[in-house]
Amino acid sequence: MWRRRLGHLRPVVCGVEELRGRRREKEAALRKARREQQLVSKRLLRDDAPDESGEGCVVAILGEAEVQQFLRLAQRGTEEKDRERALVSLRRGLQHPETQQNFIRLEGSMRTLVGLLTSNHALLQLEAARCLHELSHSEQSAVAEACLPATSYLLTYLSGHSSDFIELCLYTLGNLIVESEAVRSQLLPQGIVPAMAACIQSPHVAVLEALGYALSQLLQAKEAPEKIIPSSILGSTLPQHMLQLLQPGPKLNPGVAVEFAWCLHYITCSQVNNALLITHGALSTLGLLLLYLAGDIQRTEDAGLELLACPVLRCISNLLTEAVVETMGEQMQLRDERVMAALFVLLQFFLQKQPSLLPEGLWLLNNLTANSPSFCTSLLSLDLIEPLLQLLPVSNVVSVMVLTVLCNVAEKGPAYCQQLWRGPLLPSLLNMLAVSDTEVVGQSLELLHLLFLYQPEAVQAFLQQSGLKALERHQEVAQLQDRVHALWQTALHG
């Protein structure tokens, strides 16, 4: 993820600008990796009754003849309750992949089910929609494409009055959207984005959560950056409404916020027009949400916080890479010691509860400090270097990111290096030079090089504390020879 090009370095030209260039290359590679780490999943909405969840009953696999029998009874039965029970039996059978295959092989089955979905009987409509929902959860793309005749009706029902029915339709559409490009190609011209823009104004939390799920599935489509996000999404009111739902305060709903924070993450990862999001106040909103999350964790230590913290951290990191941030002055709203303090509250929480999320916070810290002397000053003035160094032993990935942040600080000049050197940095660096991972060692050497450039007295202190032996250990590693030689020359002539 953080690939280095040590073999191409020349000792006489290893200056600050080259170090900055290499870090920019690594950050670009990291952003690309994160864009590729999309999470595609499906959700199943079932009642909590034992016979719905599969507990306390055995659901049989239905053959084609049985599927046909239930469909015929549901369509032509004389009693509405018998028709409803037939659809309930069909729906339970459709929980099995084998029944799903039998259903789509049966000629006219989907046409019959769509007819029941569009009937005048509310209970039959609901059960038919539930059957479609079971089908949408299939892992077979052929099953999803068989549902194509029903998607336009599901879309129409999003403007209905029953919040439960709208929720069911949204989850079904979300499952189908992610499975089939044919479904997406049909729904986009039919107006799924305007329908979603209307749904996002719903007062019902369950509808908003379902909408966030369906929208996130649409945004993860492989063609989204070229065909969906530029005109359909960014040309709608969805981004503004998403940011409103992420406003911190008593009205913030955690479940809804998680869904739309991930939606915003997928939009920012596409890098289509992040400048537009910034003009809508995305950095300001997310910065305030970061402060809110840090305060909330101090009060409650909620173990589920990472569900929201992760996409929020990623969104801010993505937006901070935009050149427009510097030109517009939007970043000024984040230039506050409170942001740095809040970030370290989250890092400590991750360290204790969810170490796998430490890279998310450190990636944001890297982007904050990369081009901002003010954030580097906050890091030093709040005495956060020692807490940062405490993260070094967590993993090699975390070590490299911590060292990269320290390089960001050191490259700001002599005054920053002087403050860095006063703390417990040297023992930590010597420990990092003793590890076997070449990337960790290389980043440690890069930090030492900056310190030697800006803080000449650091050379003597380094040599006195066995730094010479630490360097000699790595002289035989081919990839590090040029860098070691450069440092050695600096130490001799510094």
CSV table of C-alpha atoms in Angstrom, one decimal:
chain,number,residue,atom,x,y,z
A,1,MET,CA,0.0,0.0,0.0
A,2,TRP,CA,2.8,2.4,0.8
A,3,ARG,CA,5.3,1.3,-1.9
A,4,ARG,CA,8.7,2.8,-1.8
A,5,ARG,CA,11.4,3.3,-4.5
A,6,LEU,CA,14.5,3.2,-2.4
A,7,GLY,CA,16.6,1.7,-5.2
A,8,HIS,CA,16.3,4.8,-7.3
A,9,LEU,CA,17.5,7.3,-4.8
A,10,ARG,CA,20.8,9.1,-5.2
A,11,PRO,CA,22.6,10.2,-2.1
A,12,VAL,CA,23.6,13.6,-3.4
A,13,VAL,CA,20.0,14.6,-4.4
A,14,CYS,CA,18.0,13.2,-1.5
A,15,GLY,CA,16.6,16.6,-0.5
A,16,VAL,CA,13.3,17.7,1.1
A,17,GLU,CA,11.5,18.2,-2.2
A,18,GLU,CA,12.4,14.6,-3.3
A,19,LEU,CA,11.1,13.3,0.1
A,20,ARG,CA,7.9,15.3,-0.5
A,21,GLY,CA,7.5,13.9,-3.9
A,22,ARG,CA,7.9,10.3,-2.7
A,23,ARG,CA,5.3,10.9,0.0
A,24,ARG,CA,2.9,12.3,-2.6
A,25,GLU,CA,3.4,9.2,-4.7
A,26,LYS,CA,2.6,7.0,-1.7
A,27,GLU,CA,-0.5,9.0,-0.7
A,28,ALA,CA,-1.8,8.6,-4.3
A,29,ALA,CA,-1.2,4.9,-4.2
A,30,LEU,CA,-3.0,4.7,-0.8
A,31,ARG,CA,-6.0,6.6,-2.1
A,32,LYS,CA,-6.2,4.3,-5.1
A,33,ALA,CA,-6.1,1.2,-2.8
A,34,ARG,CA,-8.9,2.6,-0.7
A,35,ARG,CA,-11.1,3.4,-3.7
A,36,GLU,CA,-10.7,-0.3,-4.7
A,37,GLN,CA,-11.6,-1.6,-1.3
A,38,GLN,CA,-15.4,-1.3,-1.8
A,39,LEU,CA,-17.7,-3.4,0.3
A,40,VAL,CA,-20.5,-4.9,-1.7
A,41,SER,CA,-23.2,-6.8,0.2
A,42,LYS,CA,-26.9,-7.6,0.3
A,43,ARG,CA,-29.4,-7.3,3.1
A,44,LEU,CA,-32.4,-9.4,3.9
A,45,LEU,CA,-35.4,-7.9,5.6
A,46,ARG,CA,-37.5,-10.4,7.4
A,47,ASP,CA,-40.0,-10.3,10.3
A,48,ASP,CA,-38.8,-11.4,13.7
A,49,ALA,CA,-41.4,-14.2,14.0
A,50,PRO,CA,-39.9,-17.7,14.4
A,51,ASP,CA,-41.3,-18.9,11.1
A,52,GLU,CA,-39.9,-15.9,9.3
A,53,SER,CA,-36.3,-16.2,10.6
A,54,GLY,CA,-36.2,-19.9,10.0
A,55,GLU,CA,-36.2,-20.9,13.7
A,56,GLY,CA,-38.7,-23.4,14.9
A,57,CYS,CA,-39.7,-24.6,11.4
A,58,VAL,CA,-38.3,-26.4,8.5
A,59,VAL,CA,-38.7,-24.6,5.1
A,60,ALA,CA,-39.0,-27.1,2.3
A,61,ILE,CA,-37.5,-26.7,-1.2
A,62,LEU,CA,-40.2,-26.3,-3.7
A,63,GLY,CA,-40.1,-27.9,-7.1
A,64,GLU,CA,-41.5,-26.3,-10.3
A,65,ALA,CA,-44.9,-28.0,-9.9
A,66,GLU,CA,-45.2,-26.7,-6.3
A,67,VAL,CA,-44.1,-23.2,-7.3
A,68,GLN,CA,-46.7,-23.2,-10.1
A,69,GLN,CA,-49.4,-24.5,-7.7
A,70,PHE,CA,-48.8,-21.7,-5.2
A,71,LEU,CA,-48.7,-19.1,-7.9
A,72,ARG,CA,-52.0,-20.3,-9.4
A,73,LEU,CA,-53.7,-20.4,-6.0
A,74,ALA,CA,-52.4,-16.9,-5.2
A,75,GLN,CA,-53.6,-15.6,-8.5
A,76,ARG,CA,-57.0,-17.4,-8.8
A,77,GLY,CA,-57.9,-18.5,-5.3
A,78,THR,CA,-61.5,-17.6,-4.2
A,79,GLU,CA,-60.6,-16.5,-0.7
A,80,GLU,CA,-58.1,-13.7,-0.1
A,81,LYS,CA,-56.6,-15.4,3.0
A,82,ASP,CA,-55.9,-18.6,1.0
A,83,ARG,CA,-54.3,-16.5,-1.7
A,84,GLU,CA,-52.1,-14.7,0.9
A,85,ARG,CA,-51.1,-18.1,2.5
A,86,ALA,CA,-50.1,-19.4,-0.9
A,87,LEU,CA,-47.7,-16.4,-1.3
A,88,VAL,CA,-46.4,-16.9,2.2
A,89,SER,CA,-45.6,-20.5,1.4
A,90,LEU,CA,-43.9,-19.5,-1.8
A,91,ARG,CA,-41.9,-16.8,-0.1
A,92,ARG,CA,-40.6,-19.3,2.5
A,93,GLY,CA,-39.7,-21.7,-0.2
A,94,LEU,CA,-37.8,-18.9,-2.1
A,95,GLN,CA,-35.4,-18.7,0.9
A,96,HIS,CA,-33.7,-21.7,-0.8
A,97,PRO,CA,-31.5,-21.2,-3.9
A,98,GLU,CA,-32.9,-24.3,-5.4
A,99,THR,CA,-36.4,-22.9,-5.2
A,100,GLN,CA,-35.2,-19.6,-6.7
A,101,GLN,CA,-33.8,-21.5,-9.7
A,102,ASN,CA,-37.0,-23.5,-10.1
A,103,PHE,CA,-39.0,-20.2,-10.0
A,104,ILE,CA,-37.1,-18.4,-12.7
A,105,ARG,CA,-37.1,-21.5,-14.9
A,106,LEU,CA,-40.9,-21.7,-14.8
A,107,GLU,CA,-42.4,-19.9,-17.7
A,108,GLY,CA,-44.7,-17.0,-16.7
A,109,SER,CA,-43.7,-17.1,-13.0
A,110,MET,CA,-42.4,-13.5,-12.9
A,111,ARG,CA,-45.3,-12.2,-14.9
A,112,THR,CA,-47.7,-13.7,-12.4
A,113,LEU,CA,-45.8,-12.4,-9.4
A,114,VAL,CA,-45.7,-8.9,-11.0
A,115,GLY,CA,-49.4,-9.1,-11.5
A,116,LEU,CA,-49.9,-9.8,-7.8
A,117,LEU,CA,-47.5,-7.0,-6.9
A,118,THR,CA,-49.7,-4.5,-8.9
A,119,SER,CA,-53.0,-5.9,-7.7
A,120,ASN,CA,-55.6,-3.9,-5.7
A,121,HIS,CA,-55.1,-6.1,-2.6
A,122,ALA,CA,-52.7,-4.6,-0.1
A,123,LEU,CA,-51.8,-7.8,1.6
A,124,LEU,CA,-51.2,-9.6,-1.7
A,125,GLN,CA,-49.0,-6.7,-2.8
A,126,LEU,CA,-47.0,-6.9,0.4
A,127,GLU,CA,-46.4,-10.7,0.1
A,128,ALA,CA,-45.5,-10.4,-3.6
A,129,ALA,CA,-43.0,-7.7,-2.7
A,130,ARG,CA,-41.6,-10.0,0.0
A,131,CYS,CA,-41.2,-12.8,-2.6
A,132,LEU,CA,-39.3,-10.4,-4.8
A,133,HIS,CA,-37.1,-9.4,-1.8
A,134,GLU,CA,-36.2,-13.1,-1.3
A,135,LEU,CA,-35.3,-13.4,-4.9
A,136,SER,CA,-33.2,-10.2,-4.8
A,137,HIS,CA,-31.1,-11.7,-2.1
A,138,SER,CA,-29.9,-14.5,-4.4
A,139,GLU,CA,-26.2,-14.8,-5.1
A,140,GLN,CA,-27.0,-15.8,-8.7
A,141,SER,CA,-27.0,-12.9,-11.2
A,142,ALA,CA,-29.5,-14.7,-13.4
A,143,VAL,CA,-32.1,-14.5,-10.6
A,144,ALA,CA,-31.5,-10.7,-10.2
A,145,GLU,CA,-32.0,-10.2,-14.0
A,146,ALA,CA,-35.2,-12.3,-13.9
A,147,CYS,CA,-36.6,-9.6,-11.6
A,148,LEU,CA,-36.1,-6.9,-14.2
A,149,PRO,CA,-39.9,-6.8,-15.1
A,150,ALA,CA,-40.7,-5.8,-11.5
A,151,THR,CA,-38.1,-3.1,-11.0
A,152,SER,CA,-40.1,-0.3,-12.6
A,153,TYR,CA,-43.1,-1.1,-10.2
A,154,LEU,CA,-40.8,-1.2,-7.2
A,155,LEU,CA,-39.5,2.3,-8.2
A,156,THR,CA,-43.1,3.6,-8.6
A,157,TYR,CA,-44.0,2.4,-5.1
A,158,LEU,CA,-41.2,4.6,-3.6
A,159,SER,CA,-43.7,7.5,-3.9
A,160,GLY,CA,-46.3,5.6,-1.9
A,161,HIS,CA,-47.7,6.3,1.6
A,162,SER,CA,-46.7,3.1,3.5
A,163,SER,CA,-43.3,3.6,5.0
A,164,ASP,CA,-42.9,-0.2,5.6
A,165,PHE,CA,-43.6,-0.9,1.9
A,166,ILE,CA,-41.2,1.8,0.8
A,167,GLU,CA,-38.5,0.4,3.1
A,168,LEU,CA,-39.0,-3.1,1.6
A,169,CYS,CA,-38.9,-1.8,-2.0
A,170,LEU,CA,-35.7,0.1,-1.3
A,171,TYR,CA,-33.9,-2.9,0.2
A,172,THR,CA,-35.0,-5.0,-2.7
A,173,LEU,CA,-33.8,-2.4,-5.2
A,174,GLY,CA,-30.5,-2.1,-3.4
A,175,ASN,CA,-30.0,-5.9,-3.6
A,176,LEU,CA,-30.8,-5.9,-7.3
A,177,ILE,CA,-28.8,-2.8,-8.2
A,178,VAL,CA,-25.5,-4.2,-6.9
A,179,GLU,CA,-26.0,-7.5,-8.7
A,180,SER,CA,-26.9,-6.5,-12.2
A,181,GLU,CA,-25.7,-3.8,-14.6
A,182,ALA,CA,-28.9,-4.6,-16.6
A,183,VAL,CA,-31.0,-3.5,-13.6
A,184,ARG,CA,-29.0,-0.3,-13.2
A,185,SER,CA,-29.3,0.5,-16.9
A,186,GLN,CA,-33.1,0.1,-16.7
A,187,LEU,CA,-33.6,2.0,-13.5
A,188,LEU,CA,-31.5,5.1,-14.2
A,189,PRO,CA,-33.5,6.3,-17.2
A,190,GLN,CA,-36.7,5.5,-15.3
A,191,GLY,CA,-35.7,8.0,-12.7
A,192,ILE,CA,-34.3,6.1,-9.7
A,193,VAL,CA,-32.1,9.1,-8.6
A,194,PRO,CA,-35.0,11.6,-8.5
A,195,ALA,CA,-37.0,9.0,-6.6
A,196,MET,CA,-34.2,8.7,-4.1
A,197,ALA,CA,-34.0,12.5,-3.8
A,198,ALA,CA,-37.7,12.5,-2.8
A,199,CYS,CA,-37.3,9.6,-0.4
A,200,ILE,CA,-34.4,11.3,1.4
A,201,GLN,CA,-36.9,13.9,2.7
A,202,SER,CA,-38.9,11.2,4.5
A,203,PRO,CA,-39.5,11.6,8.2
A,204,HIS,CA,-39.2,7.9,8.8
A,205,VAL,CA,-35.8,6.6,10.0
A,206,ALA,CA,-36.3,3.1,8.6
A,207,VAL,CA,-36.9,4.6,5.1
A,208,LEU,CA,-33.8,6.7,5.4
A,209,GLU,CA,-31.7,3.8,6.4
A,210,ALA,CA,-33.0,1.7,3.6
A,211,LEU,CA,-32.4,4.6,1.2
A,212,GLY,CA,-28.8,5.0,2.4
A,213,TYR,CA,-28.3,1.3,1.7
A,214,ALA,CA,-29.8,1.3,-1.8
A,215,LEU,CA,-27.9,4.5,-2.7
A,216,SER,CA,-24.6,3.1,-1.5
A,217,GLN,CA,-25.1,0.0,-3.7
A,218,LEU,CA,-25.7,2.3,-6.7
A,219,LEU,CA,-22.6,4.3,-5.9
A,220,GLN,CA,-20.4,1.2,-5.8
A,221,ALA,CA,-21.3,0.2,-9.3
A,222,LYS,CA,-18.2,-0.1,-11.5
A,223,GLU,CA,-19.7,2.5,-14.0
A,224,ALA,CA,-20.7,4.9,-11.2
A,225,PRO,CA,-17.7,7.3,-11.5
A,226,GLU,CA,-18.3,7.8,-15.3
A,227,LYS,CA,-22.0,7.4,-15.7
A,228,ILE,CA,-23.9,7.8,-12.4
A,229,ILE,CA,-22.1,10.2,-10.0
A,230,PRO,CA,-21.2,13.1,-12.4
A,231,SER,CA,-24.6,14.0,-13.6
A,232,SER,CA,-27.2,11.9,-11.8
A,233,ILE,CA,-26.0,12.2,-8.2
A,234,LEU,CA,-24.0,15.5,-8.1
A,235,GLY,CA,-26.7,17.1,-10.3
A,236,SER,CA,-29.4,16.2,-7.8
A,237,THR,CA,-30.2,17.5,-4.3
A,238,LEU,CA,-28.9,14.3,-2.7
A,239,PRO,CA,-25.5,15.6,-1.6
A,240,GLN,CA,-27.0,18.5,0.2
A,241,HIS,CA,-29.6,16.3,2.0
A,242,MET,CA,-26.9,13.8,2.9
A,243,LEU,CA,-24.8,16.5,4.6
A,244,GLN,CA,-27.9,17.7,6.5
A,245,LEU,CA,-28.4,14.2,7.8
A,246,LEU,CA,-24.8,14.2,9.0
A,247,GLN,CA,-25.1,17.4,11.0
A,248,PRO,CA,-24.1,16.7,14.6
A,249,GLY,CA,-26.7,17.3,17.3
A,250,PRO,CA,-29.7,15.7,19.0
A,251,LYS,CA,-31.4,14.9,15.7
A,252,LEU,CA,-28.5,12.9,14.4
A,253,ASN,CA,-29.5,9.3,14.0
A,254,PRO,CA,-26.5,6.9,14.2
A,255,GLY,CA,-28.0,4.3,11.8
A,256,VAL,CA,-28.9,6.9,9.2
A,257,ALA,CA,-25.6,8.7,9.6
A,258,VAL,CA,-23.6,5.5,9.0
A,259,GLU,CA,-25.4,4.7,5.8
A,260,PHE,CA,-25.0,8.2,4.3
A,261,ALA,CA,-21.4,8.6,5.5
A,262,TRP,CA,-20.5,5.6,3.4
A,263,CYS,CA,-22.5,7.0,0.5
A,264,LEU,CA,-20.4,10.2,0.8
A,265,HIS,CA,-17.3,8.1,1.0
A,266,TYR,CA,-18.0,6.4,-2.3
A,267,ILE,CA,-18.7,9.8,-3.9
A,268,THR,CA,-15.4,11.3,-2.7
A,269,CYS,CA,-13.5,8.2,-3.7
A,270,SER,CA,-14.7,8.6,-7.3
A,271,GLN,CA,-12.9,12.0,-7.3
A,272,VAL,CA,-15.4,13.2,-9.9
A,273,ASN,CA,-16.1,16.6,-8.4
A,274,ASN,CA,-15.1,16.8,-4.8
A,275,ALA,CA,-14.8,20.6,-5.2
A,276,LEU,CA,-18.6,20.7,-5.5
A,277,LEU,CA,-19.0,18.8,-2.2
A,278,ILE,CA,-16.6,21.3,-0.5
A,279,THR,CA,-18.7,24.2,-1.8
A,280,HIS,CA,-21.7,22.5,-0.2
A,281,GLY,CA,-19.8,22.7,3.2
A,282,ALA,CA,-18.8,19.0,3.3
A,283,LEU,CA,-15.5,19.7,5.1
A,284,SER,CA,-17.1,21.9,7.7
A,285,THR,CA,-19.9,19.4,8.4
A,286,LEU,CA,-17.6,16.4,8.6
A,287,GLY,CA,-15.1,18.3,10.8
A,288,LEU,CA,-17.9,19.2,13.3
A,289,LEU,CA,-19.1,15.5,13.2
A,290,LEU,CA,-15.5,14.4,14.0
A,291,LEU,CA,-15.6,16.7,17.1
A,292,TYR,CA,-19.0,15.3,18.0
A,293,LEU,CA,-17.9,11.7,17.7
A,294,ALA,CA,-14.8,12.3,19.9
A,295,GLY,CA,-17.0,13.9,22.6
A,296,ASP,CA,-19.5,11.1,22.4
A,297,ILE,CA,-16.9,8.4,22.8
A,298,GLN,CA,-15.6,10.2,25.9
A,299,ARG,CA,-19.1,10.1,27.4
A,300,THR,CA,-20.3,6.6,26.3
A,301,GLU,CA,-17.3,4.6,25.0
A,302,ASP,CA,-19.8,3.2,22.4
A,303,ALA,CA,-18.2,0.0,20.9
A,304,GLY,CA,-20.2,0.6,17.7
A,305,LEU,CA,-18.7,4.0,17.1
A,306,GLU,CA,-16.3,2.7,14.4
A,307,LEU,CA,-19.2,2.1,12.1
A,308,LEU,CA,-19.6,5.9,11.7
A,309,ALA,CA,-16.0,7.0,12.5
A,310,CYS,CA,-14.5,5.0,9.7
A,311,PRO,CA,-16.3,6.6,6.7
A,312,VAL,CA,-16.1,10.1,8.3
A,313,LEU,CA,-12.4,9.8,8.6
A,314,ARG,CA,-12.1,8.6,5.0
A,315,CYS,CA,-14.3,11.3,3.7
A,316,ILE,CA,-12.3,14.1,5.3
A,317,SER,CA,-9.0,12.5,4.2
A,318,ASN,CA,-10.3,12.3,0.6
A,319,LEU,CA,-11.5,15.9,0.6
A,320,LEU,CA,-8.3,17.3,2.1
A,321,THR,CA,-6.4,16.0,-1.0
A,322,GLU,CA,-8.2,18.5,-3.2
A,323,ALA,CA,-6.3,21.5,-4.4
A,324,VAL,CA,-9.4,23.6,-4.1
A,325,VAL,CA,-9.3,23.3,-0.3
A,326,GLU,CA,-6.2,25.5,-0.1
A,327,THR,CA,-7.5,28.0,-2.6
A,328,MET,CA,-10.9,28.4,-1.1
A,329,GLY,CA,-9.8,28.7,2.4
A,330,GLU,CA,-12.3,26.0,3.4
A,331,GLN,CA,-9.6,24.2,5.4
A,332,MET,CA,-9.5,27.2,7.7
A,333,GLN,CA,-12.7,25.7,9.3
A,334,LEU,CA,-10.6,22.7,10.3
A,335,ARG,CA,-7.5,24.6,11.5
A,336,ASP,CA,-8.3,24.2,15.1
A,337,GLU,CA,-6.5,22.4,17.9
A,338,ARG,CA,-9.9,20.8,18.8
A,339,VAL,CA,-9.7,18.8,15.6
A,340,MET,CA,-6.2,17.5,16.5
A,341,ALA,CA,-7.3,16.7,20.0
A,342,ALA,CA,-10.5,15.0,18.7
A,343,LEU,CA,-8.5,12.8,16.3
A,344,PHE,CA,-6.2,11.6,19.1
A,345,VAL,CA,-9.2,10.7,21.3
A,346,LEU,CA,-10.4,8.5,18.4
A,347,LEU,CA,-6.9,7.0,17.9
A,348,GLN,CA,-6.8,6.1,21.6
A,349,PHE,CA,-10.2,4.5,21.3
A,350,PHE,CA,-9.2,2.5,18.2
A,351,LEU,CA,-6.0,1.4,20.0
A,352,GLN,CA,-8.1,0.0,22.9
A,353,LYS,CA,-11.1,-1.3,21.0
A,354,GLN,CA,-10.5,-1.6,17.3
A,355,PRO,CA,-6.8,-1.5,16.3
A,356,SER,CA,-7.6,-2.3,12.7
A,357,LEU,CA,-9.0,1.2,12.4
A,358,LEU,CA,-5.8,3.0,13.5
A,359,PRO,CA,-4.7,3.4,9.8
A,360,GLU,CA,-7.9,5.3,9.1
A,361,GLY,CA,-7.1,7.9,11.7
A,362,LEU,CA,-3.4,8.1,10.8
A,363,TRP,CA,-4.3,8.6,7.2
A,364,LEU,CA,-6.3,11.6,8.1
A,365,LEU,CA,-3.5,12.8,10.4
A,366,ASN,CA,-1.1,12.5,7.5
A,367,ASN,CA,-3.3,14.5,5.2
A,368,LEU,CA,-3.8,17.2,7.8
A,369,THR,CA,-0.1,17.6,8.5
A,370,ALA,CA,1.3,17.1,4.9
A,371,ASN,CA,0.8,20.7,3.8
A,372,SER,CA,-0.2,22.5,6.9
A,373,PRO,CA,2.3,24.0,9.3
A,374,SER,CA,-0.6,25.0,11.6
A,375,PHE,CA,-1.6,21.4,12.2
A,376,CYS,CA,2.0,20.4,12.7
A,377,THR,CA,2.2,23.2,15.3
A,378,SER,CA,-0.9,21.8,17.0
A,379,LEU,CA,0.6,18.4,17.1
A,380,LEU,CA,3.6,19.8,19.0
A,381,SER,CA,1.9,22.3,21.2
A,382,LEU,CA,-0.6,19.7,22.5
A,383,ASP,CA,2.3,17.4,23.4
A,384,LEU,CA,0.9,14.7,21.1
A,385,ILE,CA,4.2,13.3,19.8
A,386,GLU,CA,4.6,10.9,22.7
A,387,PRO,CA,1.0,9.4,22.3
A,388,LEU,CA,1.8,9.1,18.6
A,389,LEU,CA,5.0,7.2,19.2
A,390,GLN,CA,3.1,4.8,21.5
A,391,LEU,CA,1.3,3.5,18.4
A,392,LEU,CA,4.6,2.4,16.7
A,393,PRO,CA,4.5,-1.2,18.1
A,394,VAL,CA,1.0,-1.9,16.9
A,395,SER,CA,2.0,-3.2,13.4
A,396,ASN,CA,4.4,-2.4,10.6
A,397,VAL,CA,1.6,-0.6,8.7
A,398,VAL,CA,0.9,1.6,11.6
A,399,SER,CA,4.6,2.2,12.2
A,400,VAL,CA,5.1,3.4,8.6
A,401,MET,CA,2.1,5.8,8.9
A,402,VAL,CA,3.3,7.2,12.2
A,403,LEU,CA,6.8,7.8,10.8
A,404,THR,CA,5.3,9.4,7.7
A,405,VAL,CA,3.4,11.9,9.9
A,406,LEU,CA,6.6,12.7,11.8
A,407,CYS,CA,8.3,13.3,8.5
A,408,ASN,CA,5.5,15.7,7.6
A,409,VAL,CA,6.4,17.6,10.8
A,410,ALA,CA,10.1,17.4,10.3
A,411,GLU,CA,10.1,18.7,6.8
A,412,LYS,CA,8.5,22.0,8.0
A,413,GLY,CA,12.0,23.2,9.0
A,414,PRO,CA,14.5,23.7,11.9
A,415,ALA,CA,12.1,24.9,14.5
A,416,TYR,CA,9.9,21.9,14.1
A,417,CYS,CA,12.8,19.5,14.1
A,418,GLN,CA,14.1,21.1,17.3
A,419,GLN,CA,10.9,20.4,19.1
A,420,LEU,CA,10.7,16.9,17.8
A,421,TRP,CA,14.2,16.1,19.0
A,422,ARG,CA,13.6,17.3,22.5
A,423,GLY,CA,11.1,14.5,23.2
A,424,PRO,CA,11.4,10.7,23.3
A,425,LEU,CA,11.9,10.4,19.5
A,426,LEU,CA,15.4,9.0,19.4
A,427,PRO,CA,14.9,5.8,21.4
A,428,SER,CA,11.8,5.1,19.3
A,429,LEU,CA,13.7,5.6,16.1
A,430,LEU,CA,16.5,3.3,17.2
A,431,ASN,CA,13.9,0.6,18.0
A,432,MET,CA,12.4,1.0,14.5
A,433,LEU,CA,15.8,0.6,12.9
A,434,ALA,CA,16.1,-2.8,14.7
A,435,VAL,CA,12.9,-4.2,13.1
A,436,SER,CA,13.1,-6.6,10.1
A,437,ASP,CA,10.6,-4.8,7.9
A,438,THR,CA,12.5,-2.8,5.2
A,439,GLU,CA,9.6,-0.3,4.7
A,440,VAL,CA,9.6,0.6,8.4
A,441,VAL,CA,13.4,1.0,8.4
A,442,GLY,CA,13.3,3.0,5.2
A,443,GLN,CA,10.7,5.4,6.7
A,444,SER,CA,12.8,5.7,9.9
A,445,LEU,CA,15.9,6.6,7.8
A,446,GLU,CA,13.9,9.2,5.9
A,447,LEU,CA,12.9,10.8,9.2
A,448,LEU,CA,16.5,10.7,10.4
A,449,HIS,CA,17.7,12.3,7.2
A,450,LEU,CA,15.3,15.3,7.7
A,451,LEU,CA,16.4,15.6,11.3
A,452,PHE,CA,20.1,15.6,10.3
A,453,LEU,CA,19.4,18.3,7.6
A,454,TYR,CA,17.6,20.7,10.0
A,455,GLN,CA,19.1,19.7,13.3
A,456,PRO,CA,22.9,19.2,13.0
A,457,GLU,CA,23.3,18.5,16.8
A,458,ALA,CA,21.1,15.5,16.3
A,459,VAL,CA,23.9,13.7,14.5
A,460,GLN,CA,26.2,13.6,17.5
A,461,ALA,CA,23.3,12.5,19.8
A,462,PHE,CA,22.4,9.7,17.4
A,463,LEU,CA,25.9,8.4,17.2
A,464,GLN,CA,26.3,8.5,20.9
A,465,GLN,CA,23.3,6.3,21.4
A,466,SER,CA,24.5,3.4,19.2
A,467,GLY,CA,22.9,4.9,16.1
A,468,LEU,CA,26.0,4.0,14.1
A,469,LYS,CA,25.5,0.3,14.8
A,470,ALA,CA,21.9,0.6,13.8
A,471,LEU,CA,22.9,2.0,10.5
A,472,GLU,CA,25.6,-0.6,9.9
A,473,ARG,CA,23.1,-3.3,10.4
A,474,HIS,CA,21.3,-2.2,7.3
A,475,GLN,CA,24.3,-1.5,5.0
A,476,GLU,CA,24.1,-5.0,3.6
A,477,VAL,CA,20.4,-4.6,2.6
A,478,ALA,CA,20.6,-3.7,-1.1
A,479,GLN,CA,17.5,-1.6,-1.2
A,480,LEU,CA,18.7,0.6,1.6
A,481,GLN,CA,22.3,1.1,0.7
A,482,ASP,CA,21.9,4.5,-1.1
A,483,ARG,CA,19.8,5.9,1.8
A,484,VAL,CA,22.3,4.7,4.4
A,485,HIS,CA,25.1,6.2,2.4
A,486,ALA,CA,23.4,9.5,2.2
A,487,LEU,CA,22.8,9.5,6.0
A,488,TRP,CA,26.4,8.5,6.6
A,489,GLN,CA,27.6,11.4,4.5
A,490,THR,CA,25.3,13.8,6.3
A,491,ALA,CA,26.6,12.5,9.7
A,492,LEU,CA,30.3,12.9,8.6
A,493,HIS,CA,29.9,16.4,7.0
A,494,GLY,CA,26.9,17.7,8.9
